[in-house]
Amino acid sequence: MDRQQVVNFGAGPSALPTSVLEKAAKGLLNYNDNGIGLVELSHRSKDFAKLNDDLESIIRTQLDVPSTHHILFTQGGGSGQFSSVVMNLLARHTLLHPDLKPEERVMDYIVTGSWSKKAYEEANRLAGGKAVANLVVDARRTSKDGKSFDNVPQPSEWKLSPAANTAFIYYCENETVDGVQFSDSSFPHHLLENSFNPPLVADYSSSFMSRPIPRIADHALIFAGAQKNIGPSGLTILIVRNDVLVDVDAAYKLGANPVPLTMAYKTLADSKSLYNTPPMFAMYVSLLVLQDIQAKGGLGPLEEVNRQKQAILYDVLEGYEEKGILKLKVQKGSRSWMNVTFEFVDKQVEKTFLESAESKGLKQLKGHRSVGGIRVSLYNAITEEQVKSLISVLHASLGA
């Protein structure tokens, strides 16, 4: 089977455009006619400095990132940011409120799926007696079965902490494992519109650059691993507001936990993401992907393509759900555009579908090992025609 016969519906690392990968392969051998490949260049070279600047610029332009925010590149993925967020934002809050008691300093977590749950658990682990992780809401409590992540709870269910005591509020925009996503109306910003808004932190890893980010300026920090929509694994992109870039050593002197310099946002910003060698090849591929998106009209047209892909798939799945053949795992209004999750009522039908899909070159459709079922990831590189091919296999597997 060659590449043209295979469709990668995996949740990550994701499918990437073939034309981009072909160009990236050339850059591995001979970047910008230097005679050496990109991964052999110094990250201090003029060529890489330009790549770094170009990647920052294209993200700023396409997402309309305001001048109040830095765009930074680092490593460690979303999981690395579960730790970095806690350390940097607690340092910031300690500088602002040095006299607060540990039990009064709070980190608010909105838990809507497996990844925000992991972030909340890491916050509890790193609090170190210096702060408290508050569970604003646990979406399992408003689920149909009382134990699954199948919805984004209504704001009336949330229990936010007092604003002045809150170091930050954290949410995950799209839950890759569970297929839960905040709706088109996005985060309910009206809850925060008061005289003192705690910093809003968002994990956009599996939806980054799939459509515009609503009210991006109101976020103190947005982070995303690149390996879902725009590049290979290894690169983490940060959009960080100026006031989050704090002196972590000064905060340590006031009682905050120490922060490794390589994880301090101010260190990254002061060095233009070049404090140490960044994930150079992942940055290169990401730039090529974003240039490809830009050449096709930018995020506006891409959003419409992504809207159409998920709409035609959910329409078919809802039809089969009405017939009792399968069950969609997520409630309407909270269903992900990126990760469509469902399960067949008859496990033999599921087995037949997966075998048939694999024989047709439609790969990585099994759900995450923690939840099972089927997961269809519709990242940017997946085309509408490929979605229709999947639907055809689904029909055939069910004898329709």
XYZ file of C-alpha atoms in Angstrom:
400
model
C 0.000 0.000 0.000
C 1.466 3.400 -0.914
C 0.706 6.723 0.776
C -2.053 7.655 -1.669
C -4.009 4.532 -0.699
C -3.971 5.264 3.041
C -5.976 7.707 5.136
C -4.707 8.404 8.656
C -7.668 9.049 10.953
C -5.423 8.785 14.023
C -5.758 11.159 16.953
C -2.108 12.115 16.841
C 0.452 12.341 15.522
C -1.933 13.368 12.810
C -2.159 13.246 9.054
C -0.215 15.986 7.267
C -0.499 17.157 3.635
C 1.629 15.022 1.308
C 2.856 18.090 -0.592
C 4.137 19.594 2.655
C 5.933 16.413 3.669
C 7.611 16.206 0.278
C 8.900 19.761 0.658
C 10.006 19.053 4.228
C 11.907 15.978 3.044
C 13.916 18.166 0.670
C 14.659 20.543 3.530
C 16.072 17.650 5.518
C 18.703 17.167 2.827
C 19.335 20.705 1.641
C 17.684 23.638 3.394
C 17.508 26.893 1.441
C 20.316 25.708 -0.876
C 22.784 25.678 2.017
C 24.007 22.236 1.039
C 23.106 20.913 4.490
C 19.772 19.911 5.982
C 17.666 21.894 8.412
C 18.350 19.522 11.307
C 22.085 20.104 10.809
C 21.825 23.894 11.018
C 22.699 25.860 14.124
C 19.632 27.276 15.818
C 21.693 30.474 16.107
C 22.066 30.755 12.336
C 20.440 33.515 10.275
C 18.431 30.915 8.344
C 16.857 29.484 11.455
C 16.324 32.916 13.012
C 14.248 33.785 9.950
C 12.292 30.524 10.198
C 11.595 31.274 13.862
C 10.384 34.793 13.006
C 8.311 33.599 10.055
C 6.543 30.959 12.140
C 5.718 33.493 14.839
C 4.488 35.997 12.251
C 2.193 33.607 10.401
C 0.562 32.409 13.631
C 0.088 36.008 14.780
C -1.469 36.969 11.443
C -3.760 33.980 11.017
C -5.068 34.002 14.594
C -5.011 37.803 14.920
C -2.896 37.589 18.065
C -2.668 41.040 19.695
C 0.619 42.790 20.449
C -0.053 42.230 24.172
C 0.818 38.549 23.683
C 4.072 36.760 22.885
C 4.192 33.671 20.679
C 6.734 31.187 22.010
C 8.025 27.766 20.975
C 9.123 25.055 23.350
C 9.083 21.302 23.942
C 7.314 18.884 26.269
C 3.860 18.816 24.654
C 0.617 19.610 26.407
C 1.602 17.396 29.327
C 4.683 19.535 29.898
C 2.425 22.570 30.108
C 0.306 20.922 32.802
C 3.360 21.525 34.993
C 4.604 24.809 33.523
C 1.219 26.489 33.892
C 1.081 25.717 37.603
C 4.632 26.895 38.319
C 4.521 30.120 36.298
C 1.024 31.207 37.273
C 1.560 30.504 40.978
C 4.781 32.521 40.798
C 2.849 35.400 39.242
C 0.121 35.235 41.890
C 2.680 35.117 44.692
C 4.273 38.322 43.393
C 0.860 40.003 43.291
C -0.430 38.626 46.606
C 2.553 37.624 48.768
C 0.579 37.624 52.016
C -2.116 35.121 51.050
C -2.232 31.943 53.096
C -1.646 28.708 51.113
C -5.248 27.605 51.559
C -6.408 30.948 50.155
C -4.387 30.740 46.919
C -6.483 28.765 44.439
C -6.117 27.268 40.956
C -9.491 26.705 39.271
C -9.888 23.701 36.945
C -12.836 22.981 34.650
C -12.626 19.242 34.035
C -14.434 18.100 30.891
C -12.336 15.108 29.836
C -9.265 12.969 30.279
C -6.711 15.702 29.553
C -8.135 18.420 31.789
C -8.437 15.733 34.465
C -4.713 14.969 34.106
C -3.913 18.681 34.283
C -5.970 19.012 37.468
C -4.180 16.025 39.005
C -0.801 17.563 38.152
C -1.866 20.842 39.779
C -2.738 18.944 42.948
C 0.647 17.220 42.850
C 2.644 20.422 42.307
C 0.730 22.674 44.697
C 3.207 21.607 47.375
C 1.284 23.133 50.238
C 1.544 26.569 48.585
C -1.905 26.565 46.941
C -5.105 24.565 46.431
C -6.462 23.086 43.197
C -10.210 23.700 43.040
C -12.428 21.478 40.914
C -14.798 24.050 39.398
C -16.852 21.347 37.749
C -16.466 17.661 36.886
C -18.355 16.883 33.677
C -18.861 13.265 34.717
C -21.413 14.454 37.233
C -23.620 15.867 34.456
C -23.108 12.923 32.095
C -25.842 10.495 31.077
C -24.285 7.602 32.994
C -22.719 9.598 35.823
C -19.211 8.376 35.067
C -18.255 9.295 31.492
C -17.058 12.553 29.980
C -19.835 13.289 27.492
C -20.612 16.999 27.887
C -19.462 20.497 28.759
C -21.553 21.378 31.832
C -23.658 24.522 31.812
C -22.010 27.491 33.583
C -24.723 27.311 36.242
C -23.007 24.110 37.424
C -19.625 25.790 37.862
C -18.199 26.782 41.246
C -15.519 29.386 40.541
C -13.334 30.640 43.377
C -13.262 34.271 44.551
C -11.465 36.254 41.845
C -8.737 37.828 43.996
C -7.726 34.422 45.379
C -7.581 32.736 41.979
C -4.159 32.304 40.395
C -5.764 31.158 37.123
C -8.755 29.420 35.550
C -7.963 26.424 33.347
C -9.957 24.648 30.652
C -9.313 22.298 27.729
C -11.072 23.506 24.577
C -11.158 20.077 22.897
C -10.797 16.757 24.680
C -9.030 14.405 22.241
C -9.764 11.155 24.087
C -13.430 11.727 24.840
C -14.514 13.800 21.837
C -15.858 16.679 23.946
C -15.435 20.277 22.794
C -16.665 23.678 23.902
C -19.383 24.810 21.498
C -19.160 27.586 18.906
C -19.931 30.097 21.653
C -16.686 28.932 23.301
C -15.698 29.643 26.888
C -18.457 31.555 28.781
C -16.490 34.762 29.177
C -19.470 36.544 30.720
C -18.619 34.747 33.974
C -15.360 36.661 34.177
C -16.434 40.142 33.157
C -15.762 42.000 36.376
C -13.186 44.401 37.769
C -10.616 41.661 38.355
C -10.385 38.768 35.945
C -8.124 35.871 36.933
C -5.804 34.748 34.119
C -7.600 32.408 31.721
C -5.532 29.414 30.552
C -6.613 27.171 27.679
C -5.302 23.919 26.263
C -5.966 24.089 22.497
C -3.723 21.178 21.562
C -6.119 19.203 19.372
C -7.996 22.099 17.764
C -5.223 24.666 17.285
C -5.330 26.320 13.834
C -8.501 24.449 12.821
C -10.571 27.644 13.109
C -10.202 31.069 14.772
C -9.961 31.273 18.573
C -12.824 33.371 20.005
C -11.756 36.270 22.231
C -8.114 35.324 22.039
C -7.052 38.572 23.715
C -8.989 37.632 26.855
C -6.752 34.616 27.412
C -3.624 34.966 29.511
C -2.170 31.780 28.058
C -3.045 29.395 25.248
C -0.896 26.359 24.598
C -0.987 23.655 21.964
C 1.024 20.670 20.870
C 1.624 20.874 17.131
C 1.067 17.203 16.308
C -2.680 17.339 15.685
C -3.227 19.928 12.976
C 0.007 21.583 11.936
C 3.134 19.494 12.423
C 4.999 16.547 13.933
C 5.314 15.883 17.643
C 7.951 17.717 19.644
C 6.788 21.311 19.254
C 4.592 23.136 21.753
C 3.254 26.578 20.852
C 2.484 29.139 23.543
C 0.532 32.377 23.228
C 1.383 34.246 26.420
C 0.142 37.616 27.632
C 2.816 40.060 28.791
C 1.744 40.061 32.448
C 2.365 36.298 32.706
C 6.081 36.804 31.993
C 7.252 37.204 35.577
C 10.507 36.938 37.497
C 10.180 33.439 38.945
C 13.271 33.875 41.110
C 11.756 36.940 42.770
C 8.602 34.906 43.406
C 10.693 32.125 44.935
C 12.130 34.595 47.450
C 8.549 35.393 48.488
C 7.696 31.729 49.066
C 6.669 30.352 45.668
C 8.032 27.035 44.488
C 11.172 27.226 42.309
C 10.688 27.128 38.537
C 13.306 25.569 36.208
C 14.595 28.247 33.849
C 13.777 26.172 30.779
C 10.133 26.096 31.904
C 9.869 29.778 32.829
C 7.848 31.728 30.282
C 9.922 34.870 30.815
C 13.087 32.945 29.923
C 11.505 31.785 26.672
C 10.275 35.264 25.821
C 13.556 37.021 26.645
C 15.440 34.590 24.402
C 12.860 34.586 21.578
C 12.371 30.855 22.179
C 16.089 30.222 21.685
C 17.307 29.780 25.279
C 18.245 26.267 24.223
C 17.885 24.367 20.938
C 14.175 24.284 20.029
C 12.445 21.489 18.038
C 13.749 22.823 14.740
C 12.337 20.287 12.304
C 8.882 20.345 13.900
C 8.925 24.131 13.601
C 9.897 23.874 9.921
C 7.070 21.467 9.071
C 4.607 23.623 11.018
C 5.658 26.681 9.040
C 5.150 24.800 5.772
C 1.684 23.641 6.865
C 0.658 27.156 7.896
C 1.951 28.575 4.618
C -0.177 25.974 2.837
C -3.231 27.051 4.863
C -2.505 30.686 4.074
C -2.181 29.962 0.353
C -5.653 28.389 0.454
C -7.237 31.460 2.024
C -6.449 31.124 5.718
C -8.532 30.026 8.677
C -11.855 31.291 7.308
C -12.124 28.801 4.430
C -10.486 26.106 6.567
C -13.132 26.535 9.267
C -15.873 25.998 6.698
C -14.196 22.825 5.411
C -13.858 21.505 8.965
C -17.466 22.445 9.718
C -18.672 20.513 6.683
C -16.566 17.419 7.426
C -17.917 16.934 10.918
C -21.471 17.811 9.856
C -21.728 15.106 7.198
C -20.208 12.473 9.475
C -22.382 13.277 12.491
C -25.460 13.325 10.257
C -24.801 9.743 9.164
C -23.931 8.567 12.669
C -27.079 10.134 14.135
C -29.107 8.234 11.567
C -27.590 4.934 12.644
C -28.030 5.887 16.295
C -31.764 6.357 15.701
C -31.839 2.824 14.282
C -30.159 1.453 17.418
C -27.008 0.350 15.585
C -24.524 2.614 17.363
C -24.268 5.178 20.144
C -22.592 8.553 19.920
C -20.567 9.035 23.087
C -21.023 12.794 23.484
C -24.186 14.798 24.007
C -25.308 17.250 21.340
C -23.873 20.716 21.849
C -20.588 19.326 23.193
C -19.476 17.155 20.272
C -15.987 17.677 18.928
C -15.254 18.769 15.367
C -11.857 17.120 15.645
C -12.457 13.775 17.385
C -15.739 12.004 16.677
C -16.357 9.192 19.182
C -18.973 6.447 19.054
C -19.462 2.739 19.720
C -21.426 -0.012 18.021
C -24.115 -1.773 20.017
C -22.934 -5.113 18.574
C -19.183 -5.646 19.113
C -19.040 -8.019 16.151
C -20.241 -5.179 13.919
C -17.460 -3.011 15.342
C -14.918 -5.717 14.514
C -16.268 -6.035 10.964
C -16.162 -2.263 10.450
C -12.572 -1.947 11.673
C -11.384 -4.855 9.533
C -13.143 -3.479 6.464
C -11.741 0.015 7.060
C -8.219 -1.348 7.496
C -8.488 -3.307 4.232
C -9.428 -0.070 2.457
C -6.471 1.812 3.936
C -8.511 3.738 6.526
C -6.306 3.510 9.585
C -6.193 4.267 13.325
C -9.934 4.290 13.967
C -9.959 2.460 17.286
C -10.890 4.575 20.278
C -8.396 5.470 22.986
C -7.488 2.435 25.079
C -9.058 4.032 28.167
C -12.535 4.374 26.619
C -12.683 1.972 23.662
C -15.123 2.228 20.785
C -14.350 4.180 17.617
C -12.631 7.544 17.273
C -12.488 9.347 13.927
C -10.089 12.296 14.007
C -10.908 14.949 11.414
C -7.818 17.129 11.594
C -6.985 19.717 8.954
C -5.249 17.365 6.524
C -8.293 15.068 6.308
C -10.379 15.980 3.262
C -14.131 15.867 2.782
C -13.647 13.149 0.169
C -11.771 11.013 2.681
C -14.619 11.443 5.167
C -17.045 10.315 2.479
C -14.860 7.257 1.833
C -15.115 6.391 5.518
C -18.892 6.782 5.381
C -19.041 4.453 2.375
C -17.127 1.783 4.293
C -19.460 2.275 7.251
C -22.515 1.783 5.023
C -20.997 -1.314 3.430
C -20.105 -2.819 6.818
C -23.724 -2.427 7.907
C -25.138 -3.746 4.639
C -26.760 -0.387 3.874
